[in-house]
CSV table of C-alpha atoms in Angstrom, one decimal:
chain,number,residue,atom,x,y,z
A,844,MET,CA,-5.2,-11.1,40.4
A,845,ARG,CA,-3.9,-11.0,36.8
A,846,PRO,CA,-2.3,-14.2,35.4
A,847,ALA,CA,1.4,-14.2,35.3
A,848,ASP,CA,1.5,-14.3,31.5
A,849,LEU,CA,-0.7,-11.3,30.9
A,850,ASN,CA,1.0,-8.8,28.6
A,851,ARG,CA,-0.1,-5.2,29.6
A,852,LEU,CA,0.3,-3.6,26.2
A,853,THR,CA,-0.9,-0.1,25.5
A,854,VAL,CA,-3.7,0.4,23.0
A,855,GLN,CA,-1.2,1.7,20.5
A,856,GLU,CA,1.3,-1.2,21.0
A,857,SER,CA,-1.5,-3.8,20.7
A,858,ALA,CA,-2.9,-2.0,17.6
A,859,ASP,CA,0.5,-2.0,15.9
A,860,ARG,CA,1.1,-5.7,16.5
A,861,TYR,CA,-2.4,-6.6,15.4
A,862,VAL,CA,-2.2,-4.5,12.2
A,863,GLU,CA,1.2,-6.1,11.4
A,864,LEU,CA,-0.4,-9.5,11.8
A,865,ILE,CA,-3.4,-8.8,9.5
A,866,ARG,CA,-1.2,-7.3,6.8
A,867,ALA,CA,1.0,-10.4,7.0
A,868,LYS,CA,-2.1,-12.5,6.3
A,869,THR,CA,-2.4,-10.9,2.8
A,870,LEU,CA,0.9,-12.6,1.9
A,871,THR,CA,-0.7,-16.0,2.5
A,872,GLY,CA,-3.9,-15.1,0.8
A,873,ALA,CA,-5.9,-15.4,4.1
A,874,LEU,CA,-7.0,-11.8,3.6
A,875,SER,CA,-7.3,-9.5,0.6
A,876,THR,CA,-5.2,-6.3,0.7
A,877,ALA,CA,-8.4,-4.2,0.6
A,878,THR,CA,-9.9,-6.0,3.6
A,879,ALA,CA,-6.6,-5.7,5.6
A,880,GLU,CA,-6.5,-2.0,4.9
A,881,VAL,CA,-10.1,-1.6,6.1
A,882,TYR,CA,-9.2,-3.4,9.4
A,883,ALA,CA,-6.1,-1.2,9.7
A,884,ARG,CA,-8.1,2.0,9.2
A,885,ASP,CA,-10.7,1.0,11.8
A,886,VAL,CA,-8.0,0.0,14.3
A,887,ALA,CA,-6.3,3.4,13.8
A,888,THR,CA,-9.6,5.1,14.5
A,889,PHE,CA,-10.1,2.9,17.6
A,890,VAL,CA,-6.7,4.1,18.9
A,891,LEU,CA,-7.6,7.7,18.5
A,892,LEU,CA,-11.0,7.2,20.3
A,893,ALA,CA,-9.6,5.0,23.1
A,894,GLY,CA,-6.4,6.8,23.8
A,895,GLU,CA,-3.1,5.4,22.6
A,896,GLU,CA,-1.4,5.4,26.1
A,897,LYS,CA,-4.2,3.5,27.8
A,898,VAL,CA,-3.5,-0.1,28.7
A,899,LEU,CA,-5.7,-2.4,26.5
A,900,ASP,CA,-6.6,-4.6,29.4
A,901,ASP,CA,-7.9,-1.7,31.4
A,902,LEU,CA,-10.7,-0.9,28.9
A,903,THR,CA,-14.1,-2.0,30.2
A,904,GLY,CA,-17.4,-2.6,28.5
A,905,GLU,CA,-18.4,0.9,29.4
A,906,ASP,CA,-15.3,2.2,27.6
A,907,VAL,CA,-16.3,0.1,24.5
A,908,ASP,CA,-19.8,1.6,24.6
A,909,ALA,CA,-18.3,5.1,24.7
A,910,ILE,CA,-16.0,4.3,21.8
A,911,LEU,CA,-18.8,2.9,19.7
A,912,LEU,CA,-21.0,6.0,20.3
A,913,ALA,CA,-18.1,8.3,19.6
A,914,PHE,CA,-17.5,6.6,16.3
A,915,ALA,CA,-21.3,6.8,15.5
A,916,ARG,CA,-21.2,10.6,16.0
A,917,LYS,CA,-17.9,11.0,14.1
A,918,PRO,CA,-18.4,13.0,10.8
A,919,ASP,CA,-17.9,10.8,7.7
A,920,GLY,CA,-15.6,12.7,5.3
A,921,ARG,CA,-16.8,10.7,2.3
A,922,ARG,CA,-20.3,12.2,2.5
A,923,ALA,CA,-21.4,15.3,0.5
A,924,GLU,CA,-23.2,17.0,3.3
A,925,PRO,CA,-21.6,20.3,4.6
A,926,ASP,CA,-20.7,18.7,8.0
A,927,GLY,CA,-19.6,15.4,6.3
A,928,GLY,CA,-22.7,13.5,7.6
A,929,LEU,CA,-22.6,11.0,10.5
A,930,GLN,CA,-21.4,7.5,10.1
A,931,SER,CA,-23.8,5.2,8.3
A,932,ALA,CA,-25.2,2.1,10.0
A,933,SER,CA,-23.1,-0.1,7.8
A,934,SER,CA,-19.9,1.8,8.7
A,935,GLN,CA,-20.8,1.5,12.4
A,936,ALA,CA,-21.4,-2.2,12.1
A,937,ARG,CA,-18.1,-2.6,10.2
A,938,PHE,CA,-16.2,-0.7,12.9
A,939,ARG,CA,-17.7,-2.8,15.6
A,940,ARG,CA,-16.6,-6.0,13.7
A,941,SER,CA,-13.1,-4.6,13.3
A,942,ILE,CA,-12.5,-3.9,17.0
A,943,SER,CA,-14.3,-7.1,18.0
A,944,ALA,CA,-11.7,-9.0,15.9
A,945,LEU,CA,-9.0,-7.0,17.6
A,946,PHE,CA,-10.2,-7.9,21.1
A,947,LYS,CA,-10.8,-11.6,20.1
A,948,HIS,CA,-7.1,-11.8,19.1
A,949,ALA,CA,-6.1,-9.9,22.2
A,950,THR,CA,-7.9,-12.4,24.4
A,951,LEU,CA,-6.2,-15.4,22.7
A,952,THR,CA,-2.8,-13.9,23.0
A,953,GLY,CA,-3.0,-12.7,26.6
A,954,TRP,CA,-3.2,-9.0,26.0
A,955,VAL,CA,-6.5,-8.9,27.9
A,956,GLN,CA,-8.0,-11.1,30.6
A,957,ILE,CA,-11.7,-10.6,29.6
A,958,ASN,CA,-12.9,-9.6,26.3
A,959,PRO,CA,-14.7,-6.2,26.9
A,960,MET,CA,-16.9,-6.6,23.8
A,961,ALA,CA,-18.9,-9.2,25.8
A,962,LEU,CA,-19.7,-6.5,28.3
A,963,ALA,CA,-20.7,-3.8,25.8
A,964,THR,CA,-24.4,-2.7,26.1
A,965,VAL,CA,-24.8,-0.2,23.3
A,966,THR,CA,-27.8,-1.4,21.2
A,967,ALA,CA,-28.3,-1.2,17.5
A,968,LYS,CA,-30.8,1.6,17.9
A,969,GLU,CA,-28.3,3.7,19.8
A,970,ARG,CA,-25.6,3.0,17.3
A,971,GLY,CA,-27.6,3.6,14.1
A,972,GLY,CA,-31.3,4.3,14.7
A,973,LEU,CA,-33.4,3.2,11.8
A,974,ARG,CA,-30.5,3.1,9.4
A,975,PRO,CA,-32.0,5.7,7.0
A,976,GLU,CA,-28.9,5.6,4.8
A,977,ARG,CA,-29.2,1.9,4.1
A,978,ARG,CA,-33.0,1.6,4.0
A,979,ALA,CA,-34.5,0.9,0.6
A,980,LEU,CA,-35.9,4.0,-1.2
A,981,THR,CA,-39.6,4.1,-1.6
A,982,ARG,CA,-41.0,3.6,-5.1
A,983,GLU,CA,-41.5,7.3,-5.5
A,984,GLN,CA,-38.0,8.1,-4.3
A,985,ALA,CA,-36.4,5.4,-6.5
A,986,GLN,CA,-38.4,6.6,-9.5
A,987,GLY,CA,-37.2,10.1,-8.8
A,988,LEU,CA,-33.6,9.1,-8.8
A,989,ILE,CA,-34.0,6.9,-11.9
A,990,GLY,CA,-35.8,9.7,-13.6
A,991,ALA,CA,-32.9,12.1,-12.9
A,992,ALA,CA,-30.5,9.5,-14.3
A,993,ARG,CA,-32.6,9.1,-17.4
A,994,ASP,CA,-32.7,12.9,-17.9
A,995,LEU,CA,-28.9,12.9,-17.8
A,996,SER,CA,-28.6,10.1,-20.3
A,997,ASP,CA,-31.3,11.6,-22.6
A,998,GLY,CA,-29.7,15.0,-22.6
A,999,GLN,CA,-26.2,13.9,-23.2
A,1000,GLY,CA,-26.6,10.6,-25.1
A,1001,GLN,CA,-29.9,10.6,-27.1
A,1002,GLY,CA,-29.2,14.1,-28.4
A,1003,ALA,CA,-25.9,12.8,-29.7
A,1004,ILE,CA,-27.5,9.9,-31.5
A,1005,ARG,CA,-30.2,12.1,-33.0
A,1006,GLY,CA,-27.7,14.8,-33.9
A,1007,ALA,CA,-29.8,17.5,-32.1
A,1008,PRO,CA,-28.1,20.9,-32.0
A,1009,ALA,CA,-26.5,22.1,-28.8
A,1010,GLU,CA,-26.7,25.6,-27.4
A,1011,ALA,CA,-23.7,26.9,-25.5
A,1012,ASP,CA,-24.0,29.4,-22.6
A,1013,PRO,CA,-21.0,31.8,-23.2
A,1014,ALA,CA,-21.1,32.9,-19.6
A,1015,SER,CA,-20.8,29.6,-17.9
A,1016,GLY,CA,-19.4,27.4,-20.8
A,1017,SER,CA,-22.2,24.9,-20.2
A,1018,VAL,CA,-24.4,23.4,-22.8
A,1019,SER,CA,-28.2,23.3,-22.8
A,1020,GLY,CA,-30.8,21.4,-24.8
A,1021,SER,CA,-30.2,18.1,-26.4
A,1022,VAL,CA,-26.5,17.9,-26.3
A,1023,SER,CA,-24.1,15.5,-28.0
A,1024,VAL,CA,-21.2,14.4,-26.0
A,1025,SER,CA,-18.9,15.3,-28.9
A,1026,GLY,CA,-20.4,18.8,-29.0
A,1027,ALA,CA,-20.1,19.1,-25.3
A,1028,GLY,CA,-16.5,18.3,-25.5
A,1029,ARG,CA,-15.8,21.5,-27.4
A,1030,SER,CA,-17.3,23.7,-24.6
A,1031,ARG,CA,-16.7,21.7,-21.4
A,1032,ARG,CA,-13.7,20.3,-19.7
A,1033,ARG,CA,-13.2,16.6,-19.8
A,1034,ASP,CA,-13.9,16.3,-16.0
A,1035,GLN,CA,-17.3,17.9,-16.6
A,1036,ARG,CA,-18.5,15.4,-19.2
A,1037,THR,CA,-19.5,12.5,-16.9
A,1038,GLU,CA,-23.3,12.7,-17.2
A,1039,VAL,CA,-23.9,9.5,-19.2
A,1040,ARG,CA,-21.4,7.6,-16.9
A,1041,ASP,CA,-23.2,8.9,-13.8
A,1042,ALA,CA,-26.6,7.9,-15.2
A,1043,LEU,CA,-25.3,4.4,-16.0
A,1044,ILE,CA,-23.9,4.0,-12.5
A,1045,VAL,CA,-27.2,5.0,-10.8
A,1046,LEU,CA,-29.3,2.8,-13.2
A,1047,LEU,CA,-27.1,-0.2,-12.6
A,1048,LEU,CA,-27.2,0.2,-8.8
A,1049,SER,CA,-30.9,1.0,-8.7
A,1050,THR,CA,-32.2,-1.8,-10.9
A,1051,MET,CA,-29.6,-4.6,-10.6
A,1052,GLY,CA,-28.3,-4.1,-7.0
A,1053,PRO,CA,-24.7,-5.0,-7.5
A,1054,ARG,CA,-22.2,-4.6,-4.7
A,1055,VAL,CA,-20.2,-1.5,-5.1
A,1056,SER,CA,-17.0,-3.6,-5.4
A,1057,GLU,CA,-18.6,-5.5,-8.3
A,1058,LEU,CA,-19.6,-2.3,-10.0
A,1059,VAL,CA,-16.2,-0.7,-10.0
A,1060,ARG,CA,-14.5,-4.0,-10.9
A,1061,ALA,CA,-16.6,-4.4,-14.1
A,1062,ASN,CA,-14.8,-4.3,-17.4
A,1063,VAL,CA,-16.2,-3.5,-20.8
A,1064,GLU,CA,-15.7,-7.1,-21.9
A,1065,ASP,CA,-18.0,-8.3,-19.1
A,1066,PHE,CA,-21.1,-7.0,-21.0
A,1067,TYR,CA,-22.1,-9.2,-23.9
A,1068,THR,CA,-25.2,-9.9,-26.1
A,1069,ASN,CA,-26.9,-13.3,-26.4
A,1070,ASP,CA,-29.9,-13.8,-28.6
A,1071,GLY,CA,-30.6,-10.1,-28.6
A,1072,VAL,CA,-30.4,-9.7,-24.8
A,1073,ARG,CA,-27.6,-7.7,-23.1
A,1074,TYR,CA,-26.0,-9.5,-20.1
A,1075,TRP,CA,-23.6,-8.4,-17.4
A,1076,ARG,CA,-21.2,-11.1,-16.2
A,1077,ILE,CA,-20.7,-10.1,-12.6
A,1078,PHE,CA,-17.7,-11.3,-10.8
A,1079,GLY,CA,-18.8,-11.6,-7.2
A,1080,LYS,CA,-17.6,-12.7,-3.8
A,1081,GLY,CA,-15.6,-15.9,-3.4
A,1082,GLY,CA,-14.7,-16.0,-7.1
A,1083,LYS,CA,-18.4,-16.7,-8.1
A,1084,THR,CA,-19.8,-15.3,-11.3
A,1085,ARG,CA,-23.4,-14.6,-12.3
A,1086,ASP,CA,-24.8,-13.5,-15.7
A,1087,VAL,CA,-27.7,-11.1,-15.2
A,1088,PRO,CA,-29.7,-9.6,-18.1
A,1089,LEU,CA,-29.9,-5.8,-18.2
A,1090,PRO,CA,-33.3,-4.1,-18.3
A,1091,ASP,CA,-33.9,-2.6,-21.8
A,1092,ASP,CA,-33.6,1.0,-20.6
A,1093,VAL,CA,-30.3,0.2,-18.8
A,1094,ALA,CA,-29.0,-1.6,-21.9
A,1095,ARG,CA,-29.8,1.5,-24.0
A,1096,VAL,CA,-27.9,3.8,-21.7
A,1097,LEU,CA,-25.0,1.4,-21.7
A,1098,GLU,CA,-24.8,1.5,-25.5
A,1099,VAL,CA,-24.9,5.3,-25.4
A,1100,TYR,CA,-22.1,5.4,-22.8
A,1101,LEU,CA,-19.9,2.9,-24.8
A,1102,ALA,CA,-20.5,4.8,-28.0
A,1103,ARG,CA,-20.3,8.4,-26.9
A,1104,GLY,CA,-19.7,8.8,-23.2
A,1105,ARG,CA,-16.6,6.7,-22.4
A,1106,ASP,CA,-13.3,8.2,-23.5
A,1107,GLN,CA,-10.9,6.0,-25.3
A,1108,SER,CA,-8.5,4.5,-22.8
A,1109,PRO,CA,-6.1,1.5,-22.6
A,1110,ASP,CA,-7.8,0.7,-19.3
A,1111,LYS,CA,-10.4,-2.0,-19.8
A,1112,ALA,CA,-12.5,-0.8,-16.9
A,1113,LEU,CA,-16.1,0.0,-17.8
A,1114,LEU,CA,-16.3,3.1,-15.5
A,1115,LEU,CA,-13.5,5.6,-15.8
A,1116,SER,CA,-12.7,8.7,-13.9
A,1117,TRP,CA,-12.2,11.9,-15.9
A,1118,ARG,CA,-8.5,11.1,-15.8
A,1119,GLY,CA,-9.2,7.9,-17.7
A,1120,LYS,CA,-8.5,5.6,-14.8
A,1121,ARG,CA,-10.7,3.0,-13.2
A,1122,LEU,CA,-13.3,4.6,-10.9
A,1123,ALA,CA,-12.6,4.0,-7.2
A,1124,ARG,CA,-15.2,2.7,-4.8
A,1125,GLY,CA,-15.2,5.9,-2.8
A,1126,ASP,CA,-16.2,7.9,-5.9
A,1127,VAL,CA,-19.5,6.1,-6.4
A,1128,GLN,CA,-21.2,7.8,-3.4
A,1129,ALA,CA,-20.3,11.2,-4.9
A,1130,VAL,CA,-21.9,10.2,-8.2
A,1131,ILE,CA,-25.2,9.2,-6.4
A,1132,ASP,CA,-25.2,12.4,-4.5
A,1133,ARG,CA,-24.6,14.4,-7.7
A,1134,VAL,CA,-27.6,12.8,-9.4
A,1135,GLN,CA,-29.7,13.1,-6.3
A,1136,ARG,CA,-29.3,16.9,-6.5
A,1137,GLN,CA,-31.3,16.8,-9.7
A,1138,VAL,CA,-34.3,15.1,-8.0
A,1139,ASP,CA,-37.3,17.1,-6.8
A,1140,PRO,CA,-36.7,17.7,-3.0
A,1141,ASP,CA,-40.1,16.1,-2.2
A,1142,ARG,CA,-38.8,12.8,-3.7
A,1143,ARG,CA,-35.2,13.0,-2.6
A,1144,ARG,CA,-33.6,11.0,0.2
A,1145,SER,CA,-29.9,10.4,0.8
A,1146,VAL,CA,-28.9,6.8,0.0
A,1147,THR,CA,-25.7,4.8,-0.1
A,1148,PRO,CA,-24.7,2.3,-2.9
A,1149,HIS,CA,-25.7,-0.5,-0.4
A,1150,GLY,CA,-29.0,1.2,0.1
A,1151,LEU,CA,-29.7,0.9,-3.6
A,1152,ARG,CA,-28.9,-2.8,-3.3
A,1153,HIS,CA,-31.6,-2.9,-0.7
A,1154,THR,CA,-33.9,-1.0,-3.0
A,1155,THR,CA,-33.4,-3.5,-5.8
A,1156,ALA,CA,-34.2,-6.4,-3.6
A,1157,THR,CA,-37.2,-4.8,-1.8
A,1158,HIS,CA,-39.0,-3.7,-5.0
A,1159,LEU,CA,-38.4,-6.9,-6.9
A,1160,LEU,CA,-39.8,-8.9,-4.0
A,1161,ALA,CA,-42.7,-6.4,-3.4
A,1162,ASP,CA,-43.7,-6.9,-7.0
A,1163,ALA,CA,-43.9,-10.7,-6.4
A,1164,VAL,CA,-40.8,-11.6,-8.4
A,1165,ASP,CA,-39.6,-15.1,-7.6
A,1166,MET,CA,-37.4,-15.1,-4.5
A,1167,ASP,CA,-34.8,-17.4,-6.1
A,1168,ALA,CA,-34.6,-15.1,-9.2
A,1169,VAL,CA,-33.9,-12.1,-6.9
A,1170,ARG,CA,-31.3,-14.1,-5.0
A,1171,ARG,CA,-29.5,-14.9,-8.3
A,1172,VAL,CA,-29.7,-11.2,-9.3
A,1173,LEU,CA,-28.0,-10.1,-6.1
A,1174,GLY,CA,-25.6,-13.0,-6.0
A,1175,HIS,CA,-26.6,-14.4,-2.6
A,1176,SER,CA,-25.7,-18.0,-1.9
A,1177,ASP,CA,-29.0,-18.7,-0.1
A,1178,LEU,CA,-32.5,-17.3,0.5
A,1179,ALA,CA,-31.8,-16.6,4.2
A,1180,THR,CA,-29.4,-13.9,3.3
A,1181,LEU,CA,-31.9,-12.3,0.9
A,1182,GLY,CA,-34.3,-11.8,3.8
A,1183,ARG,CA,-32.0,-9.1,5.3
A,1184,TYR,CA,-32.4,-7.0,2.2
A,1185,ARG,CA,-36.2,-7.0,2.2
A,1186,ASP,CA,-37.1,-3.7,3.8
A,1187,GLU,CA,-40.5,-2.5,4.8
A,1188,LEU,CA,-42.3,-0.1,2.4
A,1189,PRO,CA,-45.0,2.4,3.6
A,1190,GLY,CA,-48.5,1.2,2.8
A,1191,GLU,CA,-47.6,-2.3,1.6
A,1192,LEU,CA,-49.6,-4.0,4.4
A,1193,GLU,CA,-52.7,-2.0,3.5
A,1194,VAL,CA,-52.3,-3.0,-0.2
A,1195,ALA,CA,-51.7,-6.7,0.7
A,1196,MET,CA,-54.9,-6.9,2.9
A,1197,ARG,CA,-57.0,-5.1,0.4
A,1198,ALA,CA,-56.1,-7.7,-2.2
A,1199,HIS,CA,-56.3,-10.7,0.2
A,1200,PRO,CA,-56.4,-13.9,-1.9
A,1201,LEU,CA,-58.9,-15.6,0.4
A,1202,LEU,CA,-61.4,-12.9,0.0
A,1203,ARG,CA,-61.5,-12.8,-3.8
A,1204,ARG,CA,-64.9,-13.9,-5.2
A,1205,PRO,CA,-64.9,-16.8,-7.5
A,1206,SER,CA,-65.1,-15.7,-11.2
A,1207,GLY,CA,-68.7,-17.1,-11.5
A,1208,ASP,CA,-70.1,-15.2,-8.4
A,1209,ARG,CA,-71.6,-11.7,-8.7
């Protein structure tokens, strides 16, 4: 028998009340506006998948399983694939957290008797498989992506510095050869001159592993030089900052971008859209996909910005870089968190066992 105080709200009614509550939390600072909107978007998707007229308390663990699997198969409109691509593992995990928070609140307020999330049986493998979108790129794949980014910056930036001539294709309006950005500006629309910016985005993500929010939040003034070394002051989660030195190649592309590739704009953002406004988080995936199309198909694999964060951590650690240094680069508060970003690489166990430290002969032995 249901308790007398159970409130049998429909899915739509409970969602509306819950979204109103989380948006109210932004006024007190308990939640950021961006986080509240993510929750609201996921709850709206939950309503569509569950059925707005259903009573929330009538949903079972099996219903939750079906909703999670339906979301996993739902095309992701942000992806560049023709069918939109399926939801990434990170999106599935975020969606699960969002509806779990909804049911937790519903349990406390008497909208449901039993939290059906506790009865859900869908496993991580069913929801996301091996997480190919978030898994670190192999060394060959990462080098292919970085090489494509370098080619973009060399063609559009280095040619500008060297003053190399540009050859225009009268049929397409494109420019070939070593092209200066200023030269390209006479033959290409402003929204087509983003090569150096795109190269910088891919290089920063691949070699330094910032969160995508940290990347789009960066301002020109956050990059400074100290004793001949270029640093990026990254404003991370919880108001914490970290100063990370840029690899020399990345610093050179940054200089080209600031000198030649970034349009003059009153906006202090480092990364600008072709309209001269701060680049949005959702635009970053499109940039990666655009650069990926320049990679040899044998070395190409779809990857998200967070997958490139995994790539940074995995390859720094695989190359025996000090774990605490890697933690500081990524902005983690403790080493335990770093462990989740260390992905397996093909062949690494074989290499490790071939170079086993206990089997090395002393230097005096023959």
